[in-house]
């Protein structure tokens, strides 16, 4: 461990508090820089007023499991879409469906910003689909690939129903279950392909879009992180923090400094009235 020069053996701990503002945060986790949770929407079928899609969440992180009560996925519809029905997950609120004119057919959710949660393992069979109903848990892919993904099916109405007219949802959010993740915008990608079990036939879905969510400690913690550095008793400089001990907020940072040299917070600790 790096300890500042100085003759005295008494070692003081100088804790430089970092006051981070989450407003301009890069979602970046220094311990798993490439980790992400990918949310894939596969449109399986166009319907008279929308589409049926299978949504799959995959936890491509090194070590961060998501445990019950688990993930909560939210988004904003771009038009007047409704969710007719869902299998393998559910919207936590139905919202106001009084504008719906489809007679006795009441949508599962009419929220503009629906929030969806996983079903429990014991959910009724007719509400389950393959790979669903894990109470919101998602293991890290590198540790338990079999349990690192979860799927649900969603039937969307009052929506475009072709690849030219559909409007992909936006403003995705992922709570797992607390804050920490930021999600990209939905990106239309090559339609997913699936191989038949015997591997002799490949099928592909009608349209696919992806959302990539990444984790940042700076979003997860409201309380500022603490950066600890060591200094000897008679040395009036603190030693630089070890690289990324605070979780580096800027991927491009090569210096690994936790705070800028002249940051007022640090100056007040070094030169302030309470100086040791
Ligand atoms: C997300 O993780 C997957 C699997 O590790 C990787 O292939 C992909 O490039 C990552 N995406 C981004 C945008 O980091
Ligand atoms: C929609 O699908 C047609 C036919 O499959 C394809 O030629 C066209 O490029 C697609 N358009 C978009 C915006 O993906
Ligand atoms: C984004 O979603 C949140 C809730 O999920 C909502 O409060 C906010 O208004 C949305 N923003 C936009 C621009 O739709």
XYZ file of C-alpha atoms and ligand atoms in Angstrom:
318
model
C 0.000 0.000 0.000
C 1.256 3.449 -0.875
C 2.081 5.507 2.152
C 3.306 9.056 1.937
C 6.935 9.795 2.756
C 7.806 11.049 6.186
C 9.879 9.995 9.151
C 7.160 9.383 11.577
C 5.518 6.030 11.791
C 2.204 7.362 12.932
C -0.152 6.979 10.062
C -3.188 9.079 9.718
C -6.133 8.246 7.695
C -7.271 11.124 5.592
C -10.671 10.520 4.194
C -11.582 12.743 1.336
C -15.280 12.714 0.870
C -16.425 12.862 -2.668
C -19.518 14.808 -3.339
C -20.724 13.401 -6.558
C -23.650 14.767 -8.476
C -25.570 11.998 -10.189
C -26.902 14.442 -12.783
C -24.154 13.875 -15.315
C -23.259 10.351 -14.379
C -21.756 7.866 -16.745
C -23.238 4.518 -15.928
C -19.977 2.783 -15.448
C -18.834 0.151 -13.023
C -15.085 -0.094 -12.661
C -15.312 -3.669 -11.423
C -17.192 -4.871 -14.485
C -16.678 -2.316 -17.248
C -18.354 -4.361 -19.981
C -21.203 -5.759 -17.930
C -24.731 -4.965 -18.965
C -28.287 -6.150 -18.833
C -29.645 -6.469 -22.345
C -33.372 -6.202 -22.920
C -34.457 -7.620 -26.247
C -37.885 -7.192 -27.783
C -38.638 -9.793 -30.454
C -41.790 -9.095 -32.437
C -43.205 -12.559 -33.126
C -46.395 -11.510 -34.852
C -48.195 -8.421 -36.134
C -51.827 -8.216 -34.991
C -54.763 -6.170 -36.363
C -53.977 -3.327 -33.954
C -50.390 -3.935 -32.875
C -48.068 -6.807 -32.198
C -47.099 -9.691 -29.958
C -43.538 -9.627 -28.683
C -41.361 -11.731 -26.435
C -39.190 -9.562 -24.198
C -36.040 -11.142 -22.777
C -33.816 -9.685 -20.074
C -30.288 -11.115 -20.001
C -27.877 -10.355 -17.184
C -24.454 -10.120 -18.851
C -22.663 -9.006 -15.712
C -19.687 -10.630 -14.038
C -20.930 -10.789 -10.510
C -24.026 -8.700 -9.926
C -27.017 -10.949 -9.357
C -30.497 -9.565 -9.158
C -32.396 -11.062 -6.297
C -36.068 -10.982 -5.294
C -38.042 -8.738 -5.199
C -36.075 -8.466 -8.412
C -36.167 -6.394 -11.551
C -38.746 -3.806 -12.501
C -38.797 -2.689 -16.090
C -40.405 0.574 -17.139
C -40.784 2.460 -20.392
C -42.831 5.192 -22.066
C -45.099 4.492 -25.006
C -44.702 6.856 -27.913
C -48.340 6.761 -28.967
C -51.566 5.618 -27.308
C -50.471 2.015 -26.958
C -52.110 -0.299 -24.451
C -51.055 -3.700 -23.192
C -53.852 -6.124 -24.028
C -52.300 -8.970 -22.111
C -49.078 -10.280 -20.647
C -47.703 -13.712 -19.902
C -44.778 -14.379 -17.603
C -44.840 -10.882 -16.096
C -47.339 -8.217 -15.193
C -47.769 -4.471 -15.164
C -47.954 -3.295 -11.577
C -50.753 -0.886 -12.397
C -53.613 -1.153 -14.806
C -54.131 2.582 -14.994
C -57.128 4.315 -16.496
C -58.650 2.169 -19.232
C -61.953 4.040 -19.335
C -61.153 5.412 -22.796
C -60.961 1.909 -24.175
C -63.877 1.347 -26.553
C -63.496 -2.359 -27.100
C -66.605 -3.406 -25.212
C -65.954 -6.015 -22.593
C -62.346 -6.394 -23.625
C -60.420 -4.421 -21.006
C -56.653 -4.031 -21.471
C -54.171 -5.380 -18.958
C -52.652 -1.886 -18.657
C -53.305 1.528 -20.151
C -50.477 3.354 -18.405
C -48.369 5.732 -20.485
C -45.340 4.686 -18.388
C -46.024 1.050 -17.526
C -43.849 -0.707 -14.955
C -43.563 -4.453 -15.337
C -42.496 -7.045 -12.767
C -41.829 -10.744 -12.988
C -44.362 -13.341 -11.896
C -43.669 -15.724 -9.054
C -42.679 -19.314 -9.827
C -46.112 -20.570 -8.754
C -48.015 -18.408 -11.268
C -51.024 -20.021 -12.992
C -49.877 -22.191 -15.887
C -51.928 -20.217 -18.413
C -50.018 -17.047 -17.484
C -46.590 -18.638 -17.887
C -44.306 -18.800 -20.906
C -40.967 -20.514 -21.359
C -38.173 -19.089 -19.203
C -40.485 -16.940 -17.102
C -41.606 -16.487 -13.571
C -38.449 -16.324 -11.465
C -39.703 -13.761 -8.973
C -37.512 -11.158 -10.615
C -34.190 -12.853 -10.030
C -31.491 -12.885 -12.686
C -28.173 -14.569 -11.992
C -24.965 -13.200 -13.412
C -24.252 -14.871 -16.753
C -20.691 -15.772 -15.867
C -21.781 -17.594 -12.729
C -25.079 -19.239 -13.636
C -25.905 -18.866 -17.323
C -29.015 -21.049 -17.086
C -30.667 -18.566 -14.741
C -29.295 -15.365 -16.205
C -32.220 -14.592 -18.506
C -35.966 -14.187 -18.098
C -38.696 -13.721 -20.683
C -42.232 -12.466 -20.845
C -44.728 -12.038 -23.627
C -46.613 -8.836 -24.268
C -49.568 -8.208 -26.577
C -49.588 -4.547 -27.565
C -52.590 -2.752 -29.045
C -53.422 0.711 -30.408
C -50.006 0.589 -32.028
C -48.398 0.503 -35.419
C -48.510 -3.011 -36.795
C -45.766 -3.210 -39.375
C -42.059 -2.587 -39.278
C -42.742 0.788 -40.934
C -45.430 2.034 -38.540
C -44.511 0.590 -35.174
C -43.006 3.113 -32.730
C -40.520 1.547 -30.380
C -41.026 2.468 -26.723
C -38.564 4.894 -25.188
C -37.334 6.123 -21.802
C -36.532 2.642 -20.522
C -35.748 2.222 -16.859
C -34.573 -0.792 -14.938
C -34.786 -1.034 -11.170
C -33.131 -4.054 -9.678
C -34.883 -3.444 -7.360
C -33.294 -0.105 -6.357
C -31.718 2.466 -8.660
C -28.295 1.999 -10.268
C -29.022 1.211 -13.898
C -29.245 3.558 -16.830
C -30.697 2.280 -20.060
C -29.910 3.187 -23.632
C -32.565 4.095 -26.129
C -34.102 1.169 -27.999
C -32.049 0.287 -31.062
C -33.498 -1.655 -33.955
C -31.165 -4.546 -34.681
C -31.099 -7.564 -36.970
C -34.110 -9.784 -36.260
C -33.273 -12.596 -33.828
C -32.920 -16.064 -35.328
C -33.831 -19.290 -33.629
C -32.700 -22.792 -34.546
C -35.124 -25.686 -34.313
C -34.181 -28.257 -31.668
C -32.757 -30.592 -34.304
C -30.776 -27.697 -35.764
C -32.160 -28.265 -39.276
C -34.292 -25.171 -39.615
C -33.769 -21.546 -38.598
C -36.645 -19.160 -38.091
C -36.433 -15.455 -37.537
C -38.697 -12.992 -35.818
C -40.323 -10.061 -37.624
C -38.462 -7.277 -35.903
C -36.079 -6.884 -32.949
C -34.991 -3.976 -30.827
C -32.501 -3.933 -27.966
C -32.024 -1.807 -24.908
C -28.722 -1.946 -23.011
C -28.751 -1.107 -19.311
C -25.534 -0.559 -17.381
C -24.846 -0.265 -13.701
C -23.240 2.600 -11.861
C -22.520 2.804 -8.170
C -22.909 6.544 -8.349
C -26.534 6.101 -9.280
C -27.094 3.375 -6.732
C -25.892 5.375 -3.763
C -27.403 8.637 -2.714
C -24.776 9.045 -0.006
C -21.450 10.135 -1.497
C -18.826 7.435 -1.732
C -15.849 7.694 0.532
C -12.338 7.696 -0.840
C -9.617 6.777 1.576
C -5.968 7.678 1.218
C -3.098 7.414 3.637
C -0.669 10.083 4.722
C 2.058 10.193 7.314
C 1.781 12.408 10.312
C 4.140 15.193 9.270
C 3.367 15.170 5.585
C 0.978 17.861 4.472
C 0.003 16.087 1.274
C -2.409 13.255 0.961
C -1.441 10.423 -1.316
C -3.492 9.968 -4.426
C -6.289 7.503 -4.128
C -5.621 4.138 -5.703
C -6.945 3.954 -9.233
C -10.697 3.805 -9.269
C -11.071 3.199 -5.561
C -14.124 5.363 -5.797
C -15.498 3.785 -8.935
C -14.345 5.815 -11.888
C -17.041 7.893 -13.331
C -15.297 8.682 -16.548
C -14.291 5.726 -18.679
C -11.808 7.852 -20.532
C -10.031 8.899 -17.396
C -6.544 7.515 -17.498
C -5.303 9.242 -14.398
C -7.493 7.284 -12.036
C -7.680 10.303 -9.746
C -10.671 10.275 -7.521
C -11.000 14.020 -7.274
C -9.417 16.811 -9.209
C -6.268 18.167 -7.611
C -7.813 21.538 -6.914
C -11.267 20.358 -6.080
C -12.639 22.625 -3.364
C -13.743 19.641 -1.299
C -10.231 18.292 -1.175
C -8.622 21.691 -0.620
C -10.832 22.330 2.348
C -9.673 19.091 3.892
C -5.996 19.718 3.227
C -5.876 23.399 3.997
C -9.037 23.939 5.946
C -9.221 24.904 9.585
C -9.488 21.275 10.617
C -6.109 20.357 9.132
C -4.177 17.805 11.136
C -23.430 -6.274 -23.370
O -22.907 -7.515 -22.969
C -22.784 -8.467 -24.024
C -22.326 -9.764 -23.430
O -21.167 -9.612 -22.668
C -21.768 -7.933 -25.050
O -21.674 -8.850 -26.127
C -22.257 -6.599 -25.551
O -21.298 -6.052 -26.422
C -22.505 -5.656 -24.401
N -23.095 -4.451 -24.953
C -22.652 -3.249 -24.637
C -23.287 -2.106 -25.320
O -21.774 -3.072 -23.809
C -39.564 -3.725 -43.264
O -39.651 -5.005 -43.835
C -39.403 -5.022 -45.232
C -39.700 -6.420 -45.742
O -39.342 -7.392 -44.834
C -37.979 -4.586 -45.465
O -37.673 -4.622 -46.846
C -37.789 -3.186 -44.924
O -36.445 -2.786 -45.039
C -38.191 -3.145 -43.460
N -38.191 -1.751 -43.012
C -37.647 -1.380 -41.841
C -37.766 0.074 -41.494
O -37.091 -2.177 -41.099
C -39.673 8.633 -18.229
O -40.247 7.690 -17.320
C -40.584 8.199 -16.044
C -41.158 7.091 -15.196
O -40.781 5.856 -15.638
C -41.602 9.319 -16.181
O -41.892 9.855 -14.922
C -41.046 10.391 -17.100
O -42.030 11.374 -17.314
C -40.643 9.773 -18.444
N -40.041 10.790 -19.294
C -40.427 10.972 -20.547
C -39.693 12.030 -21.297
O -41.299 10.328 -21.073
